[in-house]
C-alpha cells in the first residue's frame, strides 16, 4: 500500500500540473460566450465585448481601452449598458486553475468613462441570467439559485429569483429565471425566448402578456423596434434526419426573420433567405430599416463567412447586401444618429469562441446616401 502511494503521488502531481497549465482549465484565459455591444448616447464611442473582456472604442481618436478584464474560464457571458451610457454591467464565471476559487458566477458594474469598478456581486451556487436595463435606468438581474449538492443542470432543483437595482437600492424577490431576454424601449415589457418558446411579460408582477411556440426548431434571438410596437425574432428549424445524412455536420438548418406585433407577438411579416440562417438583426433608430446578418446554412463555409442584408420596412424591399463577419447569434447596434451599424464578430474560428472587435458599416458601405438608396 505504501509502495502504491509512492508510485502514484508523482504521477498525480504531473497530472495536476498539466491541468493547471492547460488553457481549458486556466482562468486567466478569457473567452466570451455571449458578446454584446452598445453605443454611447452621443455616438462618440462604442462599448463591446471581445476575447480580452469589455472594451471601449473612441470613434474620433480610434483608440481602444480595456475597461474590464475578468479572470474567468468562460470570460464575459452577459453584457448590458445603462441607457445613459455611464455604466456597463457584465457577468463572468470562474473555473479551475490560476486566480480561481471555484465555480463562482460574478456580476460587475463598471464605469464607462474610466473602467472603475463600482459594484461587484458574487454568488456561490447557481448562475445568472441576462443583464437587462429598463428604459428608466432600473436594472433587472435574473438568477437561479442551486441548493447544496445539486448539479448546475438540475433545473428542477433551483429557485428562480430576480434582483432589482434602482434608486431605492437592491431588492431581491421572486420572479422567472430568464434564459435570454430583451426589454421593450417603451412600456418596460420583457421579451424572453428559450428553445421553442417566445414569451412576453410585464416586469412589475411578471404577468404573462403573450406567448408563441414553434413546433419545429427554435428561437435564436429577438430585437425590439425603436417604438416598441414591433419586434423581429430570428428563428430556424433543425435539419431533418435526411438532411443530416446527406450533408452531415455541415448542415445547419434553414432560418427566417419574423417581424411580430410588439403586444401580441402575432407575425406581421416573414423574411426567408434560402440557404442562409439569420444570426442577428437590428432596426434602425427611425424604424425605416431592418438589418439582418446571416451565415450559410449548408457546407463548411457557414463558419467562415456571412452577409448583411438591409431591408426597407415600408414594403419590405431589399436595398443592400454586403459581405459581413461570420457569426451566429451576434449583437448588432445602430448608432443613435442612424449613420453607422456595428456588427459583432462572434463565430467559430481558430478558437472555439473567437470574439474579434465588431465591424462598422456606414451608410455608404451599405449603398445608402442620406438615408435613402
mmCIF file of C-alpha atoms in Angstrom:
data_model
loop_
_atom_site.group_PDB
_atom_site.id
_atom_site.type_symbol
_atom_site.label_atom_id
_atom_site.label_comp_id
_atom_site.label_asym_id
_atom_site.label_seq_id
_atom_site.Cartn_x
_atom_site.Cartn_y
_atom_site.Cartn_z
ATOM 1 C CA UNK A 1 0.000 0.000 0.000
ATOM 2 C CA UNK A 2 2.836 2.360 0.901
ATOM 3 C CA UNK A 3 4.593 1.415 -2.345
ATOM 4 C CA UNK A 4 1.475 2.237 -4.392
ATOM 5 C CA UNK A 5 1.203 5.612 -2.679
ATOM 6 C CA UNK A 6 4.834 6.431 -3.516
ATOM 7 C CA UNK A 7 4.294 5.399 -7.137
ATOM 8 C CA UNK A 8 1.032 7.258 -7.670
ATOM 9 C CA UNK A 9 1.954 10.531 -5.945
ATOM 10 C CA UNK A 10 4.469 11.716 -8.614
ATOM 11 C CA UNK A 11 2.059 10.797 -11.402
ATOM 12 C CA UNK A 12 -0.758 12.678 -9.712
ATOM 13 C CA UNK A 13 1.445 15.744 -9.310
ATOM 14 C CA UNK A 14 2.284 15.668 -13.020
ATOM 15 C CA UNK A 15 -1.389 15.376 -13.998
ATOM 16 C CA UNK A 16 -2.380 18.300 -11.761
ATOM 17 C CA UNK A 17 0.428 20.428 -13.157
ATOM 18 C CA UNK A 18 -0.681 19.711 -16.707
ATOM 19 C CA UNK A 19 -4.277 20.575 -15.876
ATOM 20 C CA UNK A 20 -3.260 23.825 -14.241
ATOM 21 C CA UNK A 21 -1.266 24.843 -17.309
ATOM 22 C CA UNK A 22 -3.920 23.773 -19.809
ATOM 23 C CA UNK A 23 -5.872 26.631 -21.474
ATOM 24 C CA UNK A 24 -9.067 24.685 -20.871
ATOM 25 C CA UNK A 25 -8.534 24.950 -17.120
ATOM 26 C CA UNK A 26 -6.717 28.266 -16.818
ATOM 27 C CA UNK A 27 -8.956 31.033 -15.520
ATOM 28 C CA UNK A 28 -6.687 33.689 -16.945
ATOM 29 C CA UNK A 29 -7.760 32.630 -20.442
ATOM 30 C CA UNK A 30 -10.784 34.771 -21.251
ATOM 31 C CA UNK A 31 -13.424 33.507 -23.633
ATOM 32 C CA UNK A 32 -16.677 35.359 -24.243
ATOM 33 C CA UNK A 33 -19.808 33.287 -24.706
ATOM 34 C CA UNK A 34 -22.478 35.922 -25.281
ATOM 35 C CA UNK A 35 -20.853 39.092 -26.596
ATOM 36 C CA UNK A 36 -22.647 42.406 -26.524
ATOM 37 C CA UNK A 37 -22.161 45.964 -27.709
ATOM 38 C CA UNK A 38 -23.675 49.402 -27.332
ATOM 39 C CA UNK A 39 -23.152 53.000 -28.408
ATOM 40 C CA UNK A 40 -22.748 55.900 -26.020
ATOM 41 C CA UNK A 41 -25.708 58.328 -26.291
ATOM 42 C CA UNK A 42 -23.622 60.870 -28.242
ATOM 43 C CA UNK A 43 -22.161 58.156 -30.543
ATOM 44 C CA UNK A 44 -18.640 59.206 -29.528
ATOM 45 C CA UNK A 45 -17.669 55.667 -28.517
ATOM 46 C CA UNK A 46 -18.704 52.052 -28.868
ATOM 47 C CA UNK A 47 -18.501 49.635 -25.924
ATOM 48 C CA UNK A 48 -18.290 45.934 -26.735
ATOM 49 C CA UNK A 49 -17.038 42.508 -25.692
ATOM 50 C CA UNK A 50 -14.051 40.674 -27.199
ATOM 51 C CA UNK A 51 -11.784 37.825 -26.136
ATOM 52 C CA UNK A 52 -9.951 40.287 -23.896
ATOM 53 C CA UNK A 53 -13.014 41.446 -21.965
ATOM 54 C CA UNK A 54 -15.091 44.644 -22.157
ATOM 55 C CA UNK A 55 -13.522 47.310 -24.395
ATOM 56 C CA UNK A 56 -14.303 50.895 -25.375
ATOM 57 C CA UNK A 57 -13.558 52.218 -28.876
ATOM 58 C CA UNK A 58 -13.407 56.005 -29.249
ATOM 59 C CA UNK A 59 -14.523 56.898 -32.761
ATOM 60 C CA UNK A 60 -12.661 60.214 -33.128
ATOM 61 C CA UNK A 61 -9.241 59.002 -31.971
ATOM 62 C CA UNK A 62 -9.550 55.356 -32.972
ATOM 63 C CA UNK A 63 -8.198 54.406 -29.545
ATOM 64 C CA UNK A 64 -9.293 51.218 -27.791
ATOM 65 C CA UNK A 65 -9.381 50.982 -23.978
ATOM 66 C CA UNK A 66 -9.853 47.816 -21.936
ATOM 67 C CA UNK A 67 -12.494 48.613 -19.295
ATOM 68 C CA UNK A 68 -12.779 45.251 -17.559
ATOM 69 C CA UNK A 69 -10.746 42.061 -17.804
ATOM 70 C CA UNK A 70 -12.449 39.246 -15.884
ATOM 71 C CA UNK A 71 -10.285 36.308 -14.834
ATOM 72 C CA UNK A 72 -12.799 33.611 -15.653
ATOM 73 C CA UNK A 73 -12.510 30.459 -17.690
ATOM 74 C CA UNK A 74 -15.536 31.406 -19.761
ATOM 75 C CA UNK A 75 -14.899 35.128 -19.942
ATOM 76 C CA UNK A 76 -17.663 37.692 -20.263
ATOM 77 C CA UNK A 77 -21.001 35.936 -20.575
ATOM 78 C CA UNK A 78 -23.615 38.697 -20.341
ATOM 79 C CA UNK A 79 -23.379 42.407 -21.113
ATOM 80 C CA UNK A 80 -25.626 45.450 -20.722
ATOM 81 C CA UNK A 81 -25.047 49.198 -20.842
ATOM 82 C CA UNK A 82 -27.201 51.655 -18.899
ATOM 83 C CA UNK A 83 -29.477 53.894 -21.009
ATOM 84 C CA UNK A 84 -27.400 56.970 -20.133
ATOM 85 C CA UNK A 85 -24.187 55.221 -21.234
ATOM 86 C CA UNK A 86 -22.350 55.695 -17.946
ATOM 87 C CA UNK A 87 -22.279 52.123 -16.596
ATOM 88 C CA UNK A 88 -21.633 48.694 -18.080
ATOM 89 C CA UNK A 89 -22.789 45.556 -16.283
ATOM 90 C CA UNK A 90 -21.285 42.198 -17.204
ATOM 91 C CA UNK A 91 -21.001 38.693 -15.796
ATOM 92 C CA UNK A 92 -18.292 36.065 -15.871
ATOM 93 C CA UNK A 93 -17.771 32.625 -14.382
ATOM 94 C CA UNK A 94 -14.626 31.326 -12.697
ATOM 95 C CA UNK A 95 -13.377 27.771 -13.014
ATOM 96 C CA UNK A 96 -10.377 25.627 -12.085
ATOM 97 C CA UNK A 97 -6.846 26.987 -12.333
ATOM 98 C CA UNK A 98 -4.793 30.116 -11.518
ATOM 99 C CA UNK A 99 -6.646 33.027 -9.872
ATOM 100 C CA UNK A 100 -9.833 30.967 -9.453
ATOM 101 C CA UNK A 101 -11.698 29.827 -6.413
ATOM 102 C CA UNK A 102 -14.316 27.533 -7.857
ATOM 103 C CA UNK A 103 -17.440 27.967 -9.927
ATOM 104 C CA UNK A 104 -18.474 31.424 -8.726
ATOM 105 C CA UNK A 105 -20.667 33.432 -11.123
ATOM 106 C CA UNK A 106 -19.976 37.143 -10.706
ATOM 107 C CA UNK A 107 -21.541 40.365 -11.992
ATOM 108 C CA UNK A 108 -19.581 43.612 -12.184
ATOM 109 C CA UNK A 109 -20.776 47.187 -12.634
ATOM 110 C CA UNK A 110 -18.032 49.215 -14.348
ATOM 111 C CA UNK A 111 -17.891 52.948 -15.109
ATOM 112 C CA UNK A 112 -17.581 53.512 -18.852
ATOM 113 C CA UNK A 113 -15.530 56.717 -18.527
ATOM 114 C CA UNK A 114 -12.514 55.116 -16.842
ATOM 115 C CA UNK A 115 -13.245 51.432 -16.145
ATOM 116 C CA UNK A 116 -13.593 51.952 -12.385
ATOM 117 C CA UNK A 117 -15.297 49.079 -10.561
ATOM 118 C CA UNK A 118 -18.496 50.419 -8.964
ATOM 119 C CA UNK A 119 -20.019 47.245 -7.595
ATOM 120 C CA UNK A 120 -19.429 43.507 -7.644
ATOM 121 C CA UNK A 121 -21.704 40.607 -6.696
ATOM 122 C CA UNK A 122 -20.562 37.013 -6.457
ATOM 123 C CA UNK A 123 -22.926 34.097 -5.978
ATOM 124 C CA UNK A 124 -21.614 30.809 -4.659
ATOM 125 C CA UNK A 125 -24.239 28.455 -6.051
ATOM 126 C CA UNK A 126 -26.204 28.914 -9.229
ATOM 127 C CA UNK A 127 -25.928 31.106 -12.309
ATOM 128 C CA UNK A 128 -27.064 34.462 -13.685
ATOM 129 C CA UNK A 129 -29.498 35.090 -16.493
ATOM 130 C CA UNK A 130 -29.218 38.041 -18.899
ATOM 131 C CA UNK A 131 -28.472 41.545 -17.645
ATOM 132 C CA UNK A 132 -31.306 43.889 -18.566
ATOM 133 C CA UNK A 133 -31.752 47.639 -18.173
ATOM 134 C CA UNK A 134 -35.234 49.107 -18.366
ATOM 135 C CA UNK A 135 -35.772 52.439 -20.182
ATOM 136 C CA UNK A 136 -35.965 54.317 -16.850
ATOM 137 C CA UNK A 137 -32.487 53.072 -15.892
ATOM 138 C CA UNK A 138 -33.603 50.493 -13.327
ATOM 139 C CA UNK A 139 -31.894 47.155 -13.578
ATOM 140 C CA UNK A 140 -33.188 43.579 -13.732
ATOM 141 C CA UNK A 141 -30.971 40.605 -12.989
ATOM 142 C CA UNK A 142 -32.344 37.071 -13.063
ATOM 143 C CA UNK A 143 -30.583 34.440 -11.024
ATOM 144 C CA UNK A 144 -31.131 30.716 -10.490
ATOM 145 C CA UNK A 145 -30.056 29.519 -7.049
ATOM 146 C CA UNK A 146 -28.772 25.970 -6.748
ATOM 147 C CA UNK A 147 -29.183 24.124 -3.439
ATOM 148 C CA UNK A 148 -26.101 22.487 -1.989
ATOM 149 C CA UNK A 149 -25.302 19.162 -3.597
ATOM 150 C CA UNK A 150 -27.338 19.740 -6.767
ATOM 151 C CA UNK A 151 -25.802 19.992 -10.222
ATOM 152 C CA UNK A 152 -25.930 23.173 -12.284
ATOM 153 C CA UNK A 153 -28.021 21.434 -14.920
ATOM 154 C CA UNK A 154 -30.686 20.278 -12.475
ATOM 155 C CA UNK A 155 -33.371 22.821 -13.404
ATOM 156 C CA UNK A 156 -35.969 21.209 -11.153
ATOM 157 C CA UNK A 157 -33.792 21.881 -8.107
ATOM 158 C CA UNK A 158 -33.304 25.640 -8.495
ATOM 159 C CA UNK A 159 -35.156 28.573 -7.002
ATOM 160 C CA UNK A 160 -35.677 31.316 -9.533
ATOM 161 C CA UNK A 161 -35.257 34.831 -8.193
ATOM 162 C CA UNK A 162 -34.986 38.305 -9.661
ATOM 163 C CA UNK A 163 -32.837 41.172 -8.436
ATOM 164 C CA UNK A 164 -33.826 44.793 -8.995
ATOM 165 C CA UNK A 165 -31.241 47.543 -8.783
ATOM 166 C CA UNK A 166 -32.546 51.115 -8.883
ATOM 167 C CA UNK A 167 -32.512 54.340 -6.875
ATOM 168 C CA UNK A 168 -34.011 52.508 -3.899
ATOM 169 C CA UNK A 169 -31.106 50.067 -3.824
ATOM 170 C CA UNK A 170 -31.048 46.350 -4.432
ATOM 171 C CA UNK A 171 -34.163 44.273 -3.882
ATOM 172 C CA UNK A 172 -34.444 40.517 -4.069
ATOM 173 C CA UNK A 173 -37.757 38.887 -4.910
ATOM 174 C CA UNK A 174 -39.439 36.007 -6.652
ATOM 175 C CA UNK A 175 -39.578 36.064 -10.416
ATOM 176 C CA UNK A 176 -38.963 33.972 -13.506
ATOM 177 C CA UNK A 177 -35.488 32.864 -14.464
ATOM 178 C CA UNK A 178 -34.937 34.199 -17.977
ATOM 179 C CA UNK A 179 -32.514 32.353 -20.239
ATOM 180 C CA UNK A 180 -32.458 35.110 -22.895
ATOM 181 C CA UNK A 181 -34.362 38.367 -22.923
ATOM 182 C CA UNK A 182 -34.824 41.938 -24.137
ATOM 183 C CA UNK A 183 -36.745 44.853 -22.596
ATOM 184 C CA UNK A 184 -39.020 46.957 -24.799
ATOM 185 C CA UNK A 185 -37.833 50.564 -25.286
ATOM 186 C CA UNK A 186 -41.332 51.767 -24.341
ATOM 187 C CA UNK A 187 -43.521 50.319 -21.604
ATOM 188 C CA UNK A 188 -40.960 48.042 -19.951
ATOM 189 C CA UNK A 189 -42.315 44.777 -21.367
ATOM 190 C CA UNK A 190 -39.881 41.874 -21.151
ATOM 191 C CA UNK A 191 -39.485 39.583 -24.141
ATOM 192 C CA UNK A 192 -37.957 36.186 -23.375
ATOM 193 C CA UNK A 193 -37.035 33.215 -25.527
ATOM 194 C CA UNK A 194 -35.806 29.784 -24.614
ATOM 195 C CA UNK A 195 -35.823 26.948 -27.116
ATOM 196 C CA UNK A 196 -39.169 26.756 -28.906
ATOM 197 C CA UNK A 197 -40.983 29.339 -26.752
ATOM 198 C CA UNK A 198 -41.233 33.107 -27.175
ATOM 199 C CA UNK A 199 -42.904 34.860 -24.238
ATOM 200 C CA UNK A 200 -43.896 38.436 -23.347
ATOM 201 C CA UNK A 201 -44.147 39.538 -19.686
ATOM 202 C CA UNK A 202 -44.707 42.753 -17.754
ATOM 203 C CA UNK A 203 -41.916 43.374 -15.266
ATOM 204 C CA UNK A 204 -43.742 44.581 -12.158
ATOM 205 C CA UNK A 205 -45.634 41.415 -11.245
ATOM 206 C CA UNK A 206 -44.354 39.192 -14.063
ATOM 207 C CA UNK A 207 -47.814 38.833 -15.579
ATOM 208 C CA UNK A 208 -47.759 36.886 -18.889
ATOM 209 C CA UNK A 209 -48.968 39.012 -21.805
ATOM 210 C CA UNK A 210 -48.455 36.774 -24.840
ATOM 211 C CA UNK A 211 -46.752 33.559 -25.862
ATOM 212 C CA UNK A 212 -45.775 31.801 -29.097
ATOM 213 C CA UNK A 213 -44.402 28.321 -29.732
ATOM 214 C CA UNK A 214 -42.526 26.706 -32.590
ATOM 215 C CA UNK A 215 -43.422 23.132 -33.486
ATOM 216 C CA UNK A 216 -40.079 22.581 -35.200
ATOM 217 C CA UNK A 217 -36.771 24.290 -34.445
ATOM 218 C CA UNK A 218 -36.291 27.164 -32.022
ATOM 219 C CA UNK A 219 -35.935 30.898 -31.466
ATOM 220 C CA UNK A 220 -32.339 32.136 -31.684
ATOM 221 C CA UNK A 221 -32.919 35.732 -30.668
ATOM 222 C CA UNK A 222 -35.139 38.807 -30.895
ATOM 223 C CA UNK A 223 -34.804 42.594 -31.099
ATOM 224 C CA UNK A 224 -37.289 45.386 -30.479
ATOM 225 C CA UNK A 225 -38.202 48.121 -32.915
ATOM 226 C CA UNK A 226 -37.500 51.685 -31.700
ATOM 227 C CA UNK A 227 -41.142 52.416 -30.818
ATOM 228 C CA UNK A 228 -41.753 49.101 -29.060
ATOM 229 C CA UNK A 229 -44.741 48.362 -31.306
ATOM 230 C CA UNK A 230 -42.982 45.556 -33.171
ATOM 231 C CA UNK A 231 -40.037 43.223 -32.904
ATOM 232 C CA UNK A 232 -38.046 40.856 -35.088
ATOM 233 C CA UNK A 233 -37.302 37.291 -34.000
ATOM 234 C CA UNK A 234 -34.565 35.198 -35.613
ATOM 235 C CA UNK A 235 -35.677 31.594 -35.876
ATOM 236 C CA UNK A 236 -34.572 28.390 -37.509
ATOM 237 C CA UNK A 237 -35.630 24.815 -37.823
ATOM 238 C CA UNK A 238 -33.363 21.884 -37.038
ATOM 239 C CA UNK A 239 -32.171 19.882 -40.069
ATOM 240 C CA UNK A 240 -34.087 16.705 -40.768
ATOM 241 C CA UNK A 241 -32.540 13.253 -40.447
ATOM 242 C CA UNK A 242 -32.375 13.036 -44.242
ATOM 243 C CA UNK A 243 -30.564 16.374 -44.489
ATOM 244 C CA UNK A 244 -28.080 15.390 -41.805
ATOM 245 C CA UNK A 245 -27.425 12.104 -43.548
ATOM 246 C CA UNK A 246 -26.818 13.944 -46.813
ATOM 247 C CA UNK A 247 -24.813 16.922 -45.524
ATOM 248 C CA UNK A 248 -23.504 15.576 -42.209
ATOM 249 C CA UNK A 249 -22.283 18.091 -39.645
ATOM 250 C CA UNK A 250 -22.101 20.781 -42.323
ATOM 251 C CA UNK A 251 -25.890 21.155 -42.364
ATOM 252 C CA UNK A 252 -27.103 23.961 -40.124
ATOM 253 C CA UNK A 253 -30.855 24.183 -40.765
ATOM 254 C CA UNK A 254 -32.867 26.840 -42.607
ATOM 255 C CA UNK A 255 -33.828 30.044 -40.855
ATOM 256 C CA UNK A 256 -36.054 33.091 -41.087
ATOM 257 C CA UNK A 257 -36.632 36.502 -39.542
ATOM 258 C CA UNK A 258 -40.209 37.020 -38.391
ATOM 259 C CA UNK A 259 -41.451 40.547 -37.713
ATOM 260 C CA UNK A 260 -44.063 40.420 -34.936
ATOM 261 C CA UNK A 261 -46.537 42.670 -33.176
ATOM 262 C CA UNK A 262 -44.950 44.062 -30.006
ATOM 263 C CA UNK A 263 -48.048 43.453 -27.874
ATOM 264 C CA UNK A 264 -49.459 40.144 -29.130
ATOM 265 C CA UNK A 265 -46.393 38.525 -30.807
ATOM 266 C CA UNK A 266 -48.594 37.864 -33.845
ATOM 267 C CA UNK A 267 -46.497 37.513 -37.039
ATOM 268 C CA UNK A 268 -46.664 40.524 -39.366
ATOM 269 C CA UNK A 269 -44.040 39.655 -41.978
ATOM 270 C CA UNK A 270 -41.631 36.812 -42.670
ATOM 271 C CA UNK A 271 -38.207 37.131 -44.305
ATOM 272 C CA UNK A 272 -36.737 33.889 -45.627
ATOM 273 C CA UNK A 273 -33.357 33.578 -47.320
ATOM 274 C CA UNK A 274 -32.967 30.056 -48.753
ATOM 275 C CA UNK A 275 -29.549 28.637 -47.920
ATOM 276 C CA UNK A 276 -28.929 31.171 -45.148
ATOM 277 C CA UNK A 277 -29.527 31.196 -41.399
ATOM 278 C CA UNK A 278 -30.055 34.565 -39.670
ATOM 279 C CA UNK A 279 -27.827 35.219 -36.689
ATOM 280 C CA UNK A 280 -28.636 38.808 -35.827
ATOM 281 C CA UNK A 281 -30.977 41.687 -36.623
ATOM 282 C CA UNK A 282 -31.346 45.376 -35.764
ATOM 283 C CA UNK A 283 -33.907 48.071 -36.545
ATOM 284 C CA UNK A 284 -32.559 51.495 -37.460
ATOM 285 C CA UNK A 285 -33.345 54.261 -34.913
ATOM 286 C CA UNK A 286 -36.090 55.687 -37.143
ATOM 287 C CA UNK A 287 -37.543 52.240 -37.835
ATOM 288 C CA UNK A 288 -37.178 52.595 -41.605
ATOM 289 C CA UNK A 289 -34.660 49.775 -41.999
ATOM 290 C CA UNK A 290 -34.040 46.310 -40.624
ATOM 291 C CA UNK A 291 -30.511 44.923 -40.926
ATOM 292 C CA UNK A 292 -30.169 41.127 -40.940
ATOM 293 C CA UNK A 293 -26.878 39.247 -40.601
ATOM 294 C CA UNK A 294 -26.899 35.675 -41.924
ATOM 295 C CA UNK A 295 -24.466 32.811 -42.333
ATOM 296 C CA UNK A 296 -24.709 29.916 -44.842
ATOM 297 C CA UNK A 297 -26.839 27.065 -43.547
ATOM 298 C CA UNK A 298 -25.077 24.388 -45.613
ATOM 299 C CA UNK A 299 -21.422 23.485 -46.052
ATOM 300 C CA UNK A 300 -18.194 24.330 -44.304
ATOM 301 C CA UNK A 301 -18.479 27.976 -45.406
ATOM 302 C CA UNK A 302 -21.146 28.568 -42.788
ATOM 303 C CA UNK A 303 -18.379 29.065 -40.208
ATOM 304 C CA UNK A 304 -16.238 31.290 -42.433
ATOM 305 C CA UNK A 305 -18.394 33.992 -43.959
ATOM 306 C CA UNK A 306 -21.627 35.874 -43.606
ATOM 307 C CA UNK A 307 -23.659 38.545 -45.324
ATOM 308 C CA UNK A 308 -25.502 41.635 -44.190
ATOM 309 C CA UNK A 309 -28.824 42.425 -45.866
ATOM 310 C CA UNK A 310 -30.640 45.713 -45.367
ATOM 311 C CA UNK A 311 -34.427 45.772 -45.743
ATOM 312 C CA UNK A 312 -36.620 48.852 -46.051
ATOM 313 C CA UNK A 313 -39.531 48.216 -43.687
ATOM 314 C CA UNK A 314 -42.005 50.061 -45.912
ATOM 315 C CA UNK A 315 -42.996 47.279 -48.280
ATOM 316 C CA UNK A 316 -40.087 45.089 -47.122
ATOM 317 C CA UNK A 317 -37.810 45.790 -50.061
ATOM 318 C CA UNK A 318 -34.178 44.609 -50.016
ATOM 319 C CA UNK A 319 -31.967 47.650 -50.585
ATOM 320 C CA UNK A 320 -28.453 46.327 -49.895
ATOM 321 C CA UNK A 321 -26.445 43.130 -49.438
ATOM 322 C CA UNK A 322 -22.754 43.187 -48.480
ATOM 323 C CA UNK A 323 -20.227 40.653 -47.103
ATOM 324 C CA UNK A 324 -20.052 40.596 -43.305
ATOM 325 C CA UNK A 325 -18.253 38.763 -40.479
ATOM 326 C CA UNK A 326 -19.064 35.119 -39.898
ATOM 327 C CA UNK A 327 -21.362 34.948 -36.931
ATOM 328 C CA UNK A 328 -24.141 33.144 -35.111
ATOM 329 C CA UNK A 329 -26.365 34.868 -32.557
ATOM 330 C CA UNK A 330 -24.480 38.142 -32.782
ATOM 331 C CA UNK A 331 -25.230 41.547 -31.287
ATOM 332 C CA UNK A 332 -25.905 44.406 -33.696
ATOM 333 C CA UNK A 333 -26.491 48.072 -32.886
ATOM 334 C CA UNK A 334 -27.100 51.218 -34.915
ATOM 335 C CA UNK A 335 -25.573 54.472 -33.770
ATOM 336 C CA UNK A 336 -28.183 56.883 -32.405
ATOM 337 C CA UNK A 337 -27.880 59.122 -35.480
ATOM 338 C CA UNK A 338 -28.543 56.120 -37.720
ATOM 339 C CA UNK A 339 -25.361 56.606 -39.752
ATOM 340 C CA UNK A 340 -23.307 53.597 -38.595
ATOM 341 C CA UNK A 341 -24.158 49.966 -37.909
ATOM 342 C CA UNK A 342 -21.934 47.961 -35.552
ATOM 343 C CA UNK A 343 -21.935 44.195 -36.127
ATOM 344 C CA UNK A 344 -20.397 41.796 -33.638
ATOM 345 C CA UNK A 345 -17.995 39.208 -34.979
ATOM 346 C CA UNK A 346 -18.826 36.208 -32.831
ATOM 347 C CA UNK A 347 -18.246 32.924 -34.642
ATOM 348 C CA UNK A 348 -16.293 29.735 -34.845
ATOM 349 C CA UNK A 349 -12.772 30.286 -35.994
ATOM 350 C CA UNK A 350 -9.346 29.123 -34.940
ATOM 351 C CA UNK A 351 -10.599 29.153 -31.352
ATOM 352 C CA UNK A 352 -13.868 27.651 -30.153
ATOM 353 C CA UNK A 353 -15.219 31.054 -29.088
ATOM 354 C CA UNK A 354 -13.465 33.675 -31.156
ATOM 355 C CA UNK A 355 -14.697 37.204 -30.495
ATOM 356 C CA UNK A 356 -12.967 39.862 -32.605
ATOM 357 C CA UNK A 357 -13.916 43.556 -32.382
ATOM 358 C CA UNK A 358 -17.165 44.464 -34.156
ATOM 359 C CA UNK A 359 -17.224 45.580 -37.772
ATOM 360 C CA UNK A 360 -18.570 49.064 -38.544
ATOM 361 C CA UNK A 361 -20.725 49.717 -41.617
ATOM 362 C CA UNK A 362 -21.522 53.269 -42.713
ATOM 363 C CA UNK A 363 -24.498 54.216 -44.880
ATOM 364 C CA UNK A 364 -22.087 54.490 -47.796
ATOM 365 C CA UNK A 365 -20.860 50.942 -47.142
ATOM 366 C CA UNK A 366 -24.475 49.819 -47.452
ATOM 367 C CA UNK A 367 -25.046 51.779 -50.655
ATOM 368 C CA UNK A 368 -27.129 54.489 -48.989
ATOM 369 C CA UNK A 369 -26.689 58.257 -49.069
ATOM 370 C CA UNK A 370 -28.667 60.475 -46.766
ATOM 371 C CA UNK A 371 -30.644 57.501 -45.541
ATOM 372 C CA UNK A 372 -32.099 56.631 -48.962
ATOM 373 C CA UNK A 373 -30.847 54.121 -51.579
#
